[in-house]
Amino acid sequence: MTQPAATLMSEFETEVTVSRIDHPAEGVSLLTLTDPASGHLPPWTPGAHIDLLLGADLVRQYSLCSSPAASDTYQVAVLLTPDSRGGSAAVHALGEGSRLTIRGPRNHFPLVASKGYVFLAGGIGITPILPMIEEAEAAGADWQLHYGGRSRASMAFTDHLEKYGDRVHLVPQEEAGVLDLGTILGTPADDTLVYCCGPEPLLAAVEERCTSWPAHALHLERFSAKPREDGDNSDFELVLQRSGITLQVPAETTVFDAMRNAGVSVLGSCLEGICGTCEQIVLEGEVDHRDSVLDEEEQEANECMMVCVSRARSTRLVLDA
């Protein structure tokens, strides 16, 4: 279970400088970020991401892909997408010396200790996997990486991965087709965890292949919200216990907006249920989970919710807020 962040009304935020820009693949910008004020940035663990505040209403989350041992810099790699809603285009417009605000880091995709790992990455989904490999290697774990992309030129960090030898399997689609998940995941392995990040078709296919694996073996991170069929948006009573506020949440209003409208401080970023910023502790009531952060067990535990998208199944919901 991830540690709920509901008691936090604020988190680390600072202005950083883009000290260097590299291009590890076609259409990918790798930003090295430094804090000119303190020279140090908060520690983080593999799987963590940060928010880039790129404009008044433009906030995007990107996985940290550098080494957690580097306390003076963060690195994020961003693919310029043709259907960009503004985030990747804004990142690619930055130059060396540009200043911007970051928030975080936070981690809803942590690397759980294991004897073995199967890492699967699709395209820019390699970014959170890089520090995971570093940690797995340092721990002496048995691991393999299967990394697919449209073409070899579009696949970032292949030079960096060369040092790991035959543990790394590169699968450029134009040369070798798509990842052979039937072979990679066909035989469930004890004491082995599967970590996957990439586009939704890959994640859905991996989820299907891992149904025969041990419970809790599969760990995913999504770039976009998982397709879902929402239930009815019924009105319900919302009690914010620490704030001493009770209000009605109408069908057309999110819990996040209801809290903000009531003057309660609550953090938000993606507002799509994928980043985990708005997580709140549930004290009473049944949640209609609509996020793409919590796994099935965490949703069934009913201990927390992402208030930007999730609602109440019960007529009354009490949050520790």
PDB file of N, CA and C in Angstrom, residues 23 42 66 68 91 148 155 196 270 318:
ATOM      1  N   HIS A  23      19.765  15.213 -26.281  1.00  0.00           N
ATOM      2  CA  HIS A  23      18.752  14.581 -27.127  1.00  0.00           C
ATOM      3  C   HIS A  23      19.131  13.112 -27.309  1.00  0.00           C
ATOM      4  N   PRO A  42      15.527  17.447  -3.083  1.00  0.00           N
ATOM      5  CA  PRO A  42      15.078  16.380  -2.180  1.00  0.00           C
ATOM      6  C   PRO A  42      15.417  14.990  -2.718  1.00  0.00           C
ATOM      7  N   SER A  66      17.264  10.030 -13.850  1.00  0.00           N
ATOM      8  CA  SER A  66      18.676  10.077 -13.496  1.00  0.00           C
ATOM      9  C   SER A  66      18.946   9.108 -12.355  1.00  0.00           C
ATOM     10  N   PRO A  68      19.264   8.252  -8.460  1.00  0.00           N
ATOM     11  CA  PRO A  68      18.863   8.832  -7.169  1.00  0.00           C
ATOM     12  C   PRO A  68      20.051   9.271  -6.322  1.00  0.00           C
ATOM     13  N   VAL A  91       7.915  21.982 -23.008  1.00  0.00           N
ATOM     14  CA  VAL A  91       9.216  21.498 -22.560  1.00  0.00           C
ATOM     15  C   VAL A  91      10.251  21.653 -23.672  1.00  0.00           C
ATOM     16  N   GLY A 148      10.883  -1.967 -26.174  1.00  0.00           N
ATOM     17  CA  GLY A 148      10.399  -1.827 -27.533  1.00  0.00           C
ATOM     18  C   GLY A 148      10.203  -0.375 -27.927  1.00  0.00           C
ATOM     19  N   MET A 155      14.478   5.250 -29.829  1.00  0.00           N
ATOM     20  CA  MET A 155      14.587   4.627 -28.510  1.00  0.00           C
ATOM     21  C   MET A 155      15.706   5.299 -27.713  1.00  0.00           C
ATOM     22  N   CYS A 196       6.257  -2.446 -15.704  1.00  0.00           N
ATOM     23  CA  CYS A 196       5.997  -2.039 -17.082  1.00  0.00           C
ATOM     24  C   CYS A 196       5.548  -0.596 -17.140  1.00  0.00           C
ATOM     25  N   CYS A 270      -2.580  16.500 -12.314  1.00  0.00           N
ATOM     26  CA  CYS A 270      -3.063  16.009 -13.603  1.00  0.00           C
ATOM     27  C   CYS A 270      -4.571  16.149 -13.752  1.00  0.00           C
ATOM     28  N   VAL A 318     -16.542  10.471   4.366  1.00  0.00           N
ATOM     29  CA  VAL A 318     -15.787  11.275   5.335  1.00  0.00           C
ATOM     30  C   VAL A 318     -14.306  11.170   5.005  1.00  0.00           C
TER      31      VAL A 318
END
